[in-house]
mmCIF file of C-alpha atoms and ligand atoms in Angstrom:
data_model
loop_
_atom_site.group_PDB
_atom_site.id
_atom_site.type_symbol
_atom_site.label_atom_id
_atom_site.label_comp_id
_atom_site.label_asym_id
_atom_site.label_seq_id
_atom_site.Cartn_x
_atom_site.Cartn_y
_atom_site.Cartn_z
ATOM 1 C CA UNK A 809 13.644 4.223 -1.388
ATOM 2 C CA UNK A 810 11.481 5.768 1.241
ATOM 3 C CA UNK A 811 8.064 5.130 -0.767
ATOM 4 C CA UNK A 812 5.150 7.275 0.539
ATOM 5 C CA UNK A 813 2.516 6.625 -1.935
ATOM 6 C CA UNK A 814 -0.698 5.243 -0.252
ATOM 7 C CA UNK A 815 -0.234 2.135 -1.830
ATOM 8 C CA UNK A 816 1.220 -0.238 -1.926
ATOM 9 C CA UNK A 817 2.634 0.811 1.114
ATOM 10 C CA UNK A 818 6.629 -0.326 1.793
ATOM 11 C CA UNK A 819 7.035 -4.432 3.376
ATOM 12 C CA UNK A 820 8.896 -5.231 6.712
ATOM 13 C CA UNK A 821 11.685 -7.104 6.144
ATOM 14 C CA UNK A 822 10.091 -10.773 7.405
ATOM 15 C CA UNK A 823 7.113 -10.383 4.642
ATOM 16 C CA UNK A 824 9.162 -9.448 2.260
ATOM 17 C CA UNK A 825 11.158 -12.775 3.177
ATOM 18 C CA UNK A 826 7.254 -14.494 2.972
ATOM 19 C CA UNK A 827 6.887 -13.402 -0.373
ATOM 20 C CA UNK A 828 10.191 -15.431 -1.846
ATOM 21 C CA UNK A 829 8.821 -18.718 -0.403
ATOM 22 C CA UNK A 830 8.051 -21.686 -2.836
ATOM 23 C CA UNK A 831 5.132 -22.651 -4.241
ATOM 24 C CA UNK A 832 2.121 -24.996 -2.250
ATOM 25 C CA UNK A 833 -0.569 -26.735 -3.595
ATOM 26 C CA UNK A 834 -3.218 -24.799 -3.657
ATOM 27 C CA UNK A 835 -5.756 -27.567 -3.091
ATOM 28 C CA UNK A 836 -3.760 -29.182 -0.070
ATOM 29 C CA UNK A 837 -4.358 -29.100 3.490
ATOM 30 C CA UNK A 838 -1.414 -26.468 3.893
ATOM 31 C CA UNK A 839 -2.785 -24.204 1.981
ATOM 32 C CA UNK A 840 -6.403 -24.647 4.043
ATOM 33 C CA UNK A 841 -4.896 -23.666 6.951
ATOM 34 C CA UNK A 842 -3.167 -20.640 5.685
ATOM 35 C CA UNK A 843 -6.424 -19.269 4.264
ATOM 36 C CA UNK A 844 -8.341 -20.437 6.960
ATOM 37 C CA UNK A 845 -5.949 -18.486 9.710
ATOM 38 C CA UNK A 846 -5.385 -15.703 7.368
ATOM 39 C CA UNK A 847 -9.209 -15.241 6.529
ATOM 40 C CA UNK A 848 -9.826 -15.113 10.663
ATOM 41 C CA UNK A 849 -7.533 -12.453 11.349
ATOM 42 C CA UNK A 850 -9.661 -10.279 8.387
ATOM 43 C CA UNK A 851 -12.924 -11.644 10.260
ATOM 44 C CA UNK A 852 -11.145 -9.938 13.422
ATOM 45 C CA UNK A 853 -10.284 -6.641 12.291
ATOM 46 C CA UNK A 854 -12.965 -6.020 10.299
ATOM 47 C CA UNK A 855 -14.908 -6.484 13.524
ATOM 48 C CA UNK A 856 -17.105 -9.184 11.648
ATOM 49 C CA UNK A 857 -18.965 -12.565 11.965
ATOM 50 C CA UNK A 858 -20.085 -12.795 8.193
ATOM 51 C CA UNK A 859 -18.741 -14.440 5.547
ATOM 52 C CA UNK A 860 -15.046 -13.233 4.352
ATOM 53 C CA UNK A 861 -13.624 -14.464 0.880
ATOM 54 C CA UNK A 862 -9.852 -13.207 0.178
ATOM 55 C CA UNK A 863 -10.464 -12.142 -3.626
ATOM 56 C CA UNK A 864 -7.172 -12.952 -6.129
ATOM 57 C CA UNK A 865 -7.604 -9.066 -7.486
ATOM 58 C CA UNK A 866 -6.712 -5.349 -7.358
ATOM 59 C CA UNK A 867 -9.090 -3.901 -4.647
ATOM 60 C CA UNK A 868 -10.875 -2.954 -7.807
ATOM 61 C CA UNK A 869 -12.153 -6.186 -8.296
ATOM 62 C CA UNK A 870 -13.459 -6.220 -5.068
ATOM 63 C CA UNK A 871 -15.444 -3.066 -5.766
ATOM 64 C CA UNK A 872 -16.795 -4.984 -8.948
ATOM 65 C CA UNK A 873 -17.438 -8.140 -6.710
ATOM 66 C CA UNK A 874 -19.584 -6.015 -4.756
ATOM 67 C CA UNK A 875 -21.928 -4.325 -7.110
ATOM 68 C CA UNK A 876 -22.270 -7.929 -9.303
ATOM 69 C CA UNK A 877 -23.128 -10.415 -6.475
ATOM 70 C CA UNK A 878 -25.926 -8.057 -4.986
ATOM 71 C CA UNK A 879 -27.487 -5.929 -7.721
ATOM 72 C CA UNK A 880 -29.435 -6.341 -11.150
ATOM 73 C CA UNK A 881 -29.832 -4.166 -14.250
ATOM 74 C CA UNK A 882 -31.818 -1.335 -13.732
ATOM 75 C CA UNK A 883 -31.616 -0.957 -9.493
ATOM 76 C CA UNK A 884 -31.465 1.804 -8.039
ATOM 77 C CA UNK A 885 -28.534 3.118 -6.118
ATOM 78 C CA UNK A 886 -27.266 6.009 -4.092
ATOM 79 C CA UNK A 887 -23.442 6.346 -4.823
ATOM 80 C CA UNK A 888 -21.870 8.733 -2.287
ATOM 81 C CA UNK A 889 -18.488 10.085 -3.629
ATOM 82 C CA UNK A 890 -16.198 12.557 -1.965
ATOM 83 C CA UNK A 891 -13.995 11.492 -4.725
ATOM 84 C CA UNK A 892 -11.940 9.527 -7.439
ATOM 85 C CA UNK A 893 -12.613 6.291 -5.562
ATOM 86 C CA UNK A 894 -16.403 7.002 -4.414
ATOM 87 C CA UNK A 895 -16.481 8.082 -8.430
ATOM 88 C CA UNK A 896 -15.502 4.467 -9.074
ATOM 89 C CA UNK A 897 -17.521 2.740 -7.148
ATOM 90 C CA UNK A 898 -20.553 4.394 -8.859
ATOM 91 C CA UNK A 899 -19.414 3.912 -12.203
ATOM 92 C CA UNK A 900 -18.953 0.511 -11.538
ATOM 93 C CA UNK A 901 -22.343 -0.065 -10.910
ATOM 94 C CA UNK A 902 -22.992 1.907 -14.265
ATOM 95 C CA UNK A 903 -21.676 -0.282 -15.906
ATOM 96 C CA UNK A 904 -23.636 -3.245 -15.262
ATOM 97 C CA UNK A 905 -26.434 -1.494 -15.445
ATOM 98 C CA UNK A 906 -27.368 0.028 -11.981
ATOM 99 C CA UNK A 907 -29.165 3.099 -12.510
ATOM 100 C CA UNK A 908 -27.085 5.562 -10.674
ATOM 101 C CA UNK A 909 -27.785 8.298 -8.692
ATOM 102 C CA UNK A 910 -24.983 9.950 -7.552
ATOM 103 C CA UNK A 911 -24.404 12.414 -4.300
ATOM 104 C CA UNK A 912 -20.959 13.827 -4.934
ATOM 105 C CA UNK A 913 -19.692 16.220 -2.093
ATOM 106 C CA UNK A 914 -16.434 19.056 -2.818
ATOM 107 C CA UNK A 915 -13.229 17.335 -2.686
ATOM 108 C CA UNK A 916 -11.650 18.140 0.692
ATOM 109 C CA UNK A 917 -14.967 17.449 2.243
ATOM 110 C CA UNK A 918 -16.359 14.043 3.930
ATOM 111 C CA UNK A 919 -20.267 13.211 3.161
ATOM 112 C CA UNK A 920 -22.677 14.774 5.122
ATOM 113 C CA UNK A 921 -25.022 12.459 6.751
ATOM 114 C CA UNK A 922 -27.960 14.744 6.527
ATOM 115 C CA UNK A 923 -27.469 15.229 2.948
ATOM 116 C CA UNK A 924 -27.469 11.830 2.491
ATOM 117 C CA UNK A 925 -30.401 11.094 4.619
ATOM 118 C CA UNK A 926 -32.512 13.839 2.337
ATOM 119 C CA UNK A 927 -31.582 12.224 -0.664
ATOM 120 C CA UNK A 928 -32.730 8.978 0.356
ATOM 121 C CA UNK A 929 -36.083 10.474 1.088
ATOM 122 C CA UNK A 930 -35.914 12.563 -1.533
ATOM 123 C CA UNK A 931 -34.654 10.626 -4.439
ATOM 124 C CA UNK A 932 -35.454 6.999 -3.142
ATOM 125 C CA UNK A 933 -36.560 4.364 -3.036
ATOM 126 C CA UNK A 934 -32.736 2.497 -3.263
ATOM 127 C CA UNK A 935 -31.950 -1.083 -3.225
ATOM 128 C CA UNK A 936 -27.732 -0.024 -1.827
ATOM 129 C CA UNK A 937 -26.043 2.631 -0.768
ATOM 130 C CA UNK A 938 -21.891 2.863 -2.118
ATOM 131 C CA UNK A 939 -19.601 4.613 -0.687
ATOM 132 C CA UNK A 940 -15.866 5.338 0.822
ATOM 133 C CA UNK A 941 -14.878 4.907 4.512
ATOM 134 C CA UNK A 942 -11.369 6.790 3.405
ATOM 135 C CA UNK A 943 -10.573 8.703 0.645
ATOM 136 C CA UNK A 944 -7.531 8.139 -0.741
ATOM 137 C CA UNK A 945 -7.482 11.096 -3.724
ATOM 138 C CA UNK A 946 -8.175 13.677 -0.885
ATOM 139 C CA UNK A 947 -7.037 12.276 2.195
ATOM 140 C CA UNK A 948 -10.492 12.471 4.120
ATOM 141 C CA UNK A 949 -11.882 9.626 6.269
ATOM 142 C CA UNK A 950 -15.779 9.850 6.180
ATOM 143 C CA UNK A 951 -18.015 9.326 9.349
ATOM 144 C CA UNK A 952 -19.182 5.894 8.591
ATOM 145 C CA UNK A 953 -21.100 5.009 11.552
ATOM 146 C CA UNK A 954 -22.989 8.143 11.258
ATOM 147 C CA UNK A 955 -23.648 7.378 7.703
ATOM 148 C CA UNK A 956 -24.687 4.178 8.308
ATOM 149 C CA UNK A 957 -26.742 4.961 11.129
ATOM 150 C CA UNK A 958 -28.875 7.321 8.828
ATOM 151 C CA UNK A 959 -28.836 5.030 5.923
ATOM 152 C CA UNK A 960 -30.172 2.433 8.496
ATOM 153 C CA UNK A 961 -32.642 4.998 9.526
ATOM 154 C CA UNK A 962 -33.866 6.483 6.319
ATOM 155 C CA UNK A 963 -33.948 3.231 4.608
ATOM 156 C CA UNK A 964 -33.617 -0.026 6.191
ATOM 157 C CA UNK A 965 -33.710 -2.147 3.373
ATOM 158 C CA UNK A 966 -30.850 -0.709 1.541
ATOM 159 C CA UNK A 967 -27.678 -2.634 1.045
ATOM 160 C CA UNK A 968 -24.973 -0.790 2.488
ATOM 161 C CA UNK A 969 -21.532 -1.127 0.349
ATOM 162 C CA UNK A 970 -18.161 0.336 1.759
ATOM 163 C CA UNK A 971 -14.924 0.827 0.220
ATOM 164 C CA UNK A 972 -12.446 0.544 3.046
ATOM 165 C CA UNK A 973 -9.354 0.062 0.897
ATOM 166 C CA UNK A 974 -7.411 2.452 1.867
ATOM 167 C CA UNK A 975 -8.523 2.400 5.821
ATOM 168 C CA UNK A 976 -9.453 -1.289 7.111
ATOM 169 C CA UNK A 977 -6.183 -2.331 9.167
ATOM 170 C CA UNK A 978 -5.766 1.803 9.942
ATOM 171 C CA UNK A 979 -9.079 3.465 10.635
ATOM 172 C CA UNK A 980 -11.571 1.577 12.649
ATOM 173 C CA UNK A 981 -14.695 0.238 10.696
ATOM 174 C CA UNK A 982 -17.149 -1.880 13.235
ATOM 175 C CA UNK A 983 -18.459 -4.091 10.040
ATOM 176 C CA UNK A 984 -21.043 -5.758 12.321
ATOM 177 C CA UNK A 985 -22.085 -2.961 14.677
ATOM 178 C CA UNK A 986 -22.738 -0.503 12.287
ATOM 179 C CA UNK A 987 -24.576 -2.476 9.966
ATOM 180 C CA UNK A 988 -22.569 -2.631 7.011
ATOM 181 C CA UNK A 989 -23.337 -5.551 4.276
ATOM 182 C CA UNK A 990 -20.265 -5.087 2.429
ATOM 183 C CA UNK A 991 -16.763 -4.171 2.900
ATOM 184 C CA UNK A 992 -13.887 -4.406 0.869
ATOM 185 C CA UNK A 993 -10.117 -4.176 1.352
ATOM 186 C CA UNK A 994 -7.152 -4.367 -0.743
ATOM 187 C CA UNK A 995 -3.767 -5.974 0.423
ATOM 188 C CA UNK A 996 -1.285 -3.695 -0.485
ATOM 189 C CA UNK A 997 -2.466 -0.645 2.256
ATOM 190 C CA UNK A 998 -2.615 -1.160 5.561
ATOM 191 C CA UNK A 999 -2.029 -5.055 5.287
ATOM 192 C CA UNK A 1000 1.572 -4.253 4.524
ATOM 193 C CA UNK A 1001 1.494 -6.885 1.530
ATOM 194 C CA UNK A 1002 2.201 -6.911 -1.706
ATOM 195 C CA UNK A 1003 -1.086 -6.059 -3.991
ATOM 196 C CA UNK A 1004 -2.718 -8.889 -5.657
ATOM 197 C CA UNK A 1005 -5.586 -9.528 -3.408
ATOM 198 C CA UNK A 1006 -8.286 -8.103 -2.462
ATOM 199 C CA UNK A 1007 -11.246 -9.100 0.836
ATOM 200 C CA UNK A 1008 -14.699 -8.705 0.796
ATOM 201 C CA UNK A 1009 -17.471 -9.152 3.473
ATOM 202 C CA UNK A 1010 -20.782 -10.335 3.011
ATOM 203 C CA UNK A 1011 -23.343 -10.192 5.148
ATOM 204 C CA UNK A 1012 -26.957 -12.347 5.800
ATOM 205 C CA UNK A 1013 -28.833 -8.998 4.368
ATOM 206 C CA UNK A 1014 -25.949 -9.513 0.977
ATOM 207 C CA UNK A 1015 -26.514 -13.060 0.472
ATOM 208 C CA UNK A 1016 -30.466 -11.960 0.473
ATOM 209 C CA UNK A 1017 -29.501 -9.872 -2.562
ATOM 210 C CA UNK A 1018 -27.079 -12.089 -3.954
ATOM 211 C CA UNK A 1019 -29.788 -14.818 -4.461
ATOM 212 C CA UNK A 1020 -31.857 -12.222 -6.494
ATOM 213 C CA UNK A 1021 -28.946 -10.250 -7.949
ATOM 214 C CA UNK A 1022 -28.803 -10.936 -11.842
ATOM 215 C CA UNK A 1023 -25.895 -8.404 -13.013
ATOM 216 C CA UNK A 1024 -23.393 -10.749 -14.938
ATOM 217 C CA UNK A 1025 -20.748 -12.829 -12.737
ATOM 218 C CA UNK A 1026 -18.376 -15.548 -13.424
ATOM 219 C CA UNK A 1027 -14.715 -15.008 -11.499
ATOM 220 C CA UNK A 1028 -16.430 -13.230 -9.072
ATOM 221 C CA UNK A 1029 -19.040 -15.359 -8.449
ATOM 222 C CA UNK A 1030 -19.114 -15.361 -4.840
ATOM 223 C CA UNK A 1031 -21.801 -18.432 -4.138
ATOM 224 C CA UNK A 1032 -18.753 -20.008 -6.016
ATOM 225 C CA UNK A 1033 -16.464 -18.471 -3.307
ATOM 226 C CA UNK A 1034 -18.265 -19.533 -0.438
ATOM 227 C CA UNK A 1035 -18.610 -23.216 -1.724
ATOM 228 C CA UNK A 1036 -14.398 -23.489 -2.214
ATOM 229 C CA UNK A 1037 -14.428 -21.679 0.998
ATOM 230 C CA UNK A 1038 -15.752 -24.638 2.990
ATOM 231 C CA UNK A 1039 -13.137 -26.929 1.825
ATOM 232 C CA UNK A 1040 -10.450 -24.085 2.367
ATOM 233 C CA UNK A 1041 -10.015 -23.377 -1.177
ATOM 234 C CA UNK A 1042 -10.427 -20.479 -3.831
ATOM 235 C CA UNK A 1043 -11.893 -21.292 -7.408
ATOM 236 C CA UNK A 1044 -9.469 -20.128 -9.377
ATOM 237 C CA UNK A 1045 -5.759 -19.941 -8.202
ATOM 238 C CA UNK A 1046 -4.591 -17.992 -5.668
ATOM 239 C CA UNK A 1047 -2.172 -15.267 -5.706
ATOM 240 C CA UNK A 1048 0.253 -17.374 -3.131
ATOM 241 C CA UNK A 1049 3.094 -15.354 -2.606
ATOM 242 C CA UNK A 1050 0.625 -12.509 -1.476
ATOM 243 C CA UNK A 1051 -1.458 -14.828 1.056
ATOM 244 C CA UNK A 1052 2.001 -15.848 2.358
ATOM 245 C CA UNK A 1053 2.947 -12.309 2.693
ATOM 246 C CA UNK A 1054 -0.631 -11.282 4.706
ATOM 247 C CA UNK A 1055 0.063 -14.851 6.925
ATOM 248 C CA UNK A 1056 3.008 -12.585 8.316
ATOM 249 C CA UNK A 1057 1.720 -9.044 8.615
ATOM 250 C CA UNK A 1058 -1.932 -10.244 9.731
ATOM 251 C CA UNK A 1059 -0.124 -12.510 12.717
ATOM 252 C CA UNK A 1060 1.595 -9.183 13.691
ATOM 253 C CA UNK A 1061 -0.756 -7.031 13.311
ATOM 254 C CA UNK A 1062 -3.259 -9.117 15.039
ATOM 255 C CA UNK A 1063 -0.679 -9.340 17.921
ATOM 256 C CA UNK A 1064 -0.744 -5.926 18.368
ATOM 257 C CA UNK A 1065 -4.601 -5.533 18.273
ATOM 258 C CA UNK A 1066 -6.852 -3.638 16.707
ATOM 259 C CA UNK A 1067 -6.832 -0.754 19.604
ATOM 260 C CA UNK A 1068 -3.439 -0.344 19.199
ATOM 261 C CA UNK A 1069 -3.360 -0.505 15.417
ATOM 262 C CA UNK A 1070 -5.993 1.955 15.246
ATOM 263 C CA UNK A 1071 -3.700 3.677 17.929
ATOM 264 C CA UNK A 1072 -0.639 3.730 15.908
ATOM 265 C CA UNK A 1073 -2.001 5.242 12.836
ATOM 266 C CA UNK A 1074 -3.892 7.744 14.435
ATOM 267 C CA UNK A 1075 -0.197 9.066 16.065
ATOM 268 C CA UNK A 1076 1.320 8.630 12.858
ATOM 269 C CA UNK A 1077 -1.760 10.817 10.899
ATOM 270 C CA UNK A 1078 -1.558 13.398 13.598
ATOM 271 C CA UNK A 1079 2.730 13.326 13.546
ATOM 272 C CA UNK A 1080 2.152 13.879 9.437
ATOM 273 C CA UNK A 1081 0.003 16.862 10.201
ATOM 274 C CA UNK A 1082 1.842 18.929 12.504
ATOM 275 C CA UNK A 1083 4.964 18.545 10.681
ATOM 276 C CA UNK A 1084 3.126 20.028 7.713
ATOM 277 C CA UNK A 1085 1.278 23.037 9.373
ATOM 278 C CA UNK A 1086 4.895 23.968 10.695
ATOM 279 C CA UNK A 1087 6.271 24.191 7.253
ATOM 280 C CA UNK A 1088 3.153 26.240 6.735
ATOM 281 C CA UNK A 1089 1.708 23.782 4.249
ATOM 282 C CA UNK A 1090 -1.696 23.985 3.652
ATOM 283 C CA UNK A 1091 -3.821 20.854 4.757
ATOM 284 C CA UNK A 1092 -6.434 19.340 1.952
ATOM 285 C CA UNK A 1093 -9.711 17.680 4.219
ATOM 286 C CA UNK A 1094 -11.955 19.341 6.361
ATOM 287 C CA UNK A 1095 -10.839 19.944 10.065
ATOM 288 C CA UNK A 1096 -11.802 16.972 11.717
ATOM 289 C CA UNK A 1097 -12.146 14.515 9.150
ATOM 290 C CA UNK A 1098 -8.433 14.267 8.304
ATOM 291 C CA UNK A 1099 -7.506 10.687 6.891
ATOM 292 C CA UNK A 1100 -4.579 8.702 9.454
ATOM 293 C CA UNK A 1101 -3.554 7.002 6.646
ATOM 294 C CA UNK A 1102 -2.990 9.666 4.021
ATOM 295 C CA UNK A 1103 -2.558 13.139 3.904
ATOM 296 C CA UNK A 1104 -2.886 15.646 0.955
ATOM 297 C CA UNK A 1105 -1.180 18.739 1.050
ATOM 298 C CA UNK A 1106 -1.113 21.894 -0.721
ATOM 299 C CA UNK A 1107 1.811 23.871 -1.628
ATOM 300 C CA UNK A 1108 2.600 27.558 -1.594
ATOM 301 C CA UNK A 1109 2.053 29.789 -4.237
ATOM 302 C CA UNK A 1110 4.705 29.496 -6.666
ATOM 303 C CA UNK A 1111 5.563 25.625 -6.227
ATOM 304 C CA UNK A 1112 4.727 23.508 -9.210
ATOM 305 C CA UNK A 1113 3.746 19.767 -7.057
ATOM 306 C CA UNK A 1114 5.012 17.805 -9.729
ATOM 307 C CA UNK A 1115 8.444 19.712 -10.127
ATOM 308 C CA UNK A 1116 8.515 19.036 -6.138
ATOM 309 C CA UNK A 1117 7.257 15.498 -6.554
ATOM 310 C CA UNK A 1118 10.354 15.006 -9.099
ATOM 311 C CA UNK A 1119 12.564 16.679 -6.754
ATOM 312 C CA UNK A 1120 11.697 14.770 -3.849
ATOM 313 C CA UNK A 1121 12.266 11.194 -6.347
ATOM 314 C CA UNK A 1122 15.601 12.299 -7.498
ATOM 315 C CA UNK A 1123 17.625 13.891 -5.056
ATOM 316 C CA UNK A 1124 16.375 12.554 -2.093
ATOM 317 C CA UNK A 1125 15.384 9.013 -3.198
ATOM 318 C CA UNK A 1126 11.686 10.057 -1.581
ATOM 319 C CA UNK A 1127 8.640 9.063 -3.743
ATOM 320 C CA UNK A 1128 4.930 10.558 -3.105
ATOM 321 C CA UNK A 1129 1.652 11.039 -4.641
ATOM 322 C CA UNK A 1130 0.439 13.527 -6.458
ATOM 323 C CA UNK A 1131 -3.390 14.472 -6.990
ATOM 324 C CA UNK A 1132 -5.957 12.133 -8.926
ATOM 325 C CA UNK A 1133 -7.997 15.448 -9.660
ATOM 326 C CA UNK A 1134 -6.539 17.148 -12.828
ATOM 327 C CA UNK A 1135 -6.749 20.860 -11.806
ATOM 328 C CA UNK A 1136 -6.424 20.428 -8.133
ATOM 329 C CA UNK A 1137 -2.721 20.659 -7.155
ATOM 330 C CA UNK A 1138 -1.632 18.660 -4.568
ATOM 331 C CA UNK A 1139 0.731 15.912 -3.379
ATOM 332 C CA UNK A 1140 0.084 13.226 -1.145
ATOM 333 C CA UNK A 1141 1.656 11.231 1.758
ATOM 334 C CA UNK A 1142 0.957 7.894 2.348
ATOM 335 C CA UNK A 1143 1.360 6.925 6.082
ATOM 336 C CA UNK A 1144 0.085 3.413 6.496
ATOM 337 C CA UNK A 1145 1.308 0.140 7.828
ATOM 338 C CA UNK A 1146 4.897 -0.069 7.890
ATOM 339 C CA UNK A 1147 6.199 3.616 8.400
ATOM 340 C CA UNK A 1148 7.632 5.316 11.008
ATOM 341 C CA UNK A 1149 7.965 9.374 12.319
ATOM 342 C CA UNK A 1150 11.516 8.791 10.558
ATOM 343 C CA UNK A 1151 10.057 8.319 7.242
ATOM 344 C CA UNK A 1152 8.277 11.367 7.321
ATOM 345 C CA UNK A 1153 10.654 13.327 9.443
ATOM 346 C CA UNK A 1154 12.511 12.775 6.465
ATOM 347 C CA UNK A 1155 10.283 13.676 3.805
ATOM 348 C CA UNK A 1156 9.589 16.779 5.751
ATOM 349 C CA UNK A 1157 13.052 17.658 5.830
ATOM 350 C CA UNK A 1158 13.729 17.356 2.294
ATOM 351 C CA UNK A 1159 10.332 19.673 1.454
ATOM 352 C CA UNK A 1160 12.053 22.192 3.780
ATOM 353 C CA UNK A 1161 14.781 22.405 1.643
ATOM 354 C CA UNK A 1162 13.144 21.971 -1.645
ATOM 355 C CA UNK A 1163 10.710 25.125 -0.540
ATOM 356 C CA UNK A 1164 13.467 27.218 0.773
ATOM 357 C CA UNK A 1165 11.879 27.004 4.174
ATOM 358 C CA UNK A 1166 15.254 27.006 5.864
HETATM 359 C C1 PLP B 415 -6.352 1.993 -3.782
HETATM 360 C C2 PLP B 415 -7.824 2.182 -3.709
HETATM 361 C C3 PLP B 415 -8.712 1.570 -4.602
HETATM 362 C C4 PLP B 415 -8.264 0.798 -5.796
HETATM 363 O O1 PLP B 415 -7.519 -0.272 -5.471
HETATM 364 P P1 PLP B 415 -6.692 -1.043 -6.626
HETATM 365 O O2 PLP B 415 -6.019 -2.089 -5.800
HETATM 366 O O3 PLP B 415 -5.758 -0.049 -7.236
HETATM 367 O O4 PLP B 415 -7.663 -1.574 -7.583
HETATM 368 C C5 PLP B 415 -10.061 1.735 -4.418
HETATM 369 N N1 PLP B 415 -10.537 2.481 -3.424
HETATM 370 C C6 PLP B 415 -9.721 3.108 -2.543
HETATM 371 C C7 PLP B 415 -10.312 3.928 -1.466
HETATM 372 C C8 PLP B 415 -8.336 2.984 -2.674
HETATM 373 O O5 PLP B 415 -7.518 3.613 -1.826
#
């Protein structure tokens, strides 16, 4: 099956082989090592000297992990959605009682720093900042630094929280440089791992919070992370088989660098887009802010995207994503981690067909 969802994303071959190992004992010096190594190589490409804890969750959790170990009931916070995900992230913070404002920009578009500067004049004062370095339900990467830099700016005590699920591994995010406190990442994207856990980033600035923070927390405790940490350990147990997977792809992908990672997916993006405009499909984001790791595309007049996302599945064995907007019709192709011009040269072939495009 040539799966083109963006996530989880297809395994090479030698993780797939990591994945059917036996068990370890999660409390033995094995075990240490592996997390130890693995937890490193996140350190690298996130571009990062703060604390990194390797989360046994969807990247969900992580999202949750974030909001609980640095806010209370009742803060204030600036969630910046360009949507579904950034959505999330804000009602997670709902939930536990953040009050919420929220800055949602039109699907298709990234955030506009400006915008968000003016509402953090505006509407302020916040105690964080949420929002999505790559947007998976529209396929648009946001200008992070530039965010952050006006965040930074406009408020310098804010926490700044980023999602970077669907880009960290893909789409460069300089944790440390541009001042983010937070960032999460799941491992079924770019990681080319199965899903099942989820990284998180803390920074000086979010350990500040954390030691004022008073939302609920128990499994996602993260003082209770750091203290396991030390020994090499997690609280709770581990999602193994997923860690053993990420001890293969990280190695790899830390090989190859992040220059060239970054590299790689920016080729692959760009390949994605061109074979799209020349089958005269219509492209989702905003000029410029196109996502390398997914792209949503709109179909001609006349095509129905999930009749073409069921003819895709059945006849050529080809699976990709439809839209996570009800009323905005659209499918979407996942082109992270382990995927090559063939995988979408043949996904583009098969839409040729399928829309009579000779
Ligand atoms: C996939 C994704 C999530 C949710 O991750 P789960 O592992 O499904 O919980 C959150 N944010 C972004 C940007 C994503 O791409």
């Amino acid at each position: 099956m040539n799966l083109r969802i963006p996530g989880p994303t297809p395994l090479p071959p030698d993780v797939m082989a990591a994945v059917g190992q036996q068990m370890i004992n999660h409390r033995g010096p094995e075990f240490a090592a592996m997390l130890r190594q693995v937890t490193a190589w996140f350190q690298y490409f996130y571009e990062t000297q703060n604390d990194l804890f390797i989360l046994t969750s969807s990247g969900t959790g992580a999202m949750e992990a974030a909001v609980v170990n640095t806010l209370s009931p009742g803060d204030r916070v600036l969630a910046v959605s360009i949507g579904v995900f950034g959505d999330r992230f804000g009602e997670i913070a709902s939930a536990f009682g953040a009050e919420v404002v929220k800055l949602r920009f039109k699907l298709g578009q990234p955030a506009d720093p400006e915008a968000v500067a003016a509402a953090l004049r505006d509407k302020g004062p916040f105690k964080a900042v949420l929002f999505t370095q790559n947007e998976t339900s529209s396929g648009v990467t946001n200008p992070v630094e530039q965010l952050c830099a006006v965040i930074r700016q406009a408020a310098p005590e804010a926490l700044i929280l980023v999602d970077g699920i669907s880009g960290l591994g893909a789409i460069r995010l300089q944790t440390d440089a541009w001042g983010c406190d937070v960032v999460l990442s799941g491992s079924q994207k770019a990681w080319m791992a199965p899903p099942g856990l989820a990284m998180i980033s803390f920074s000086p600035r979010a350990w500040a919070a954390y030691a004022q923070a008073k939302m609920p927390r128990f499994y996602f405790d993260l003082g209770l992370a750091r203290r396991y940490a030390q020994r090499g350990q997690t609280p709770a147990t581990p999602a193994l088989p997923v860690l053993y997977a990420l001890h293969v792809s990280l190695e790899r992908m830390a090989a190859e660098g992040i220059e060239a990672t970054v590299a790689r997916h920016a080729h692959i993006g760009a390949y994605c887009r061109q074979r799209a405009q020349e089958l005269g499909l219509a492209l989702f984001a905003r000029p410029g802010f196109e996502s390398n790791t997914v792209t949503a595309i709109t179909l001609p007049k006349g095509f129905d995207s999930d009749q073409v996302l069921e003819q895709l599945r059945v006849d050529y064995d080809i699976v990709v994503a439809s839209g996570r907007d009800p009323g905005v019709d659209m499918l979407r192709i996942g082109h992270m981690g382990y995927v090559s011009e063939a995988d979408l040269d043949a996904v583009f072939d098969a839409l040729r067909v399928i829309l009579g495009r000779g």
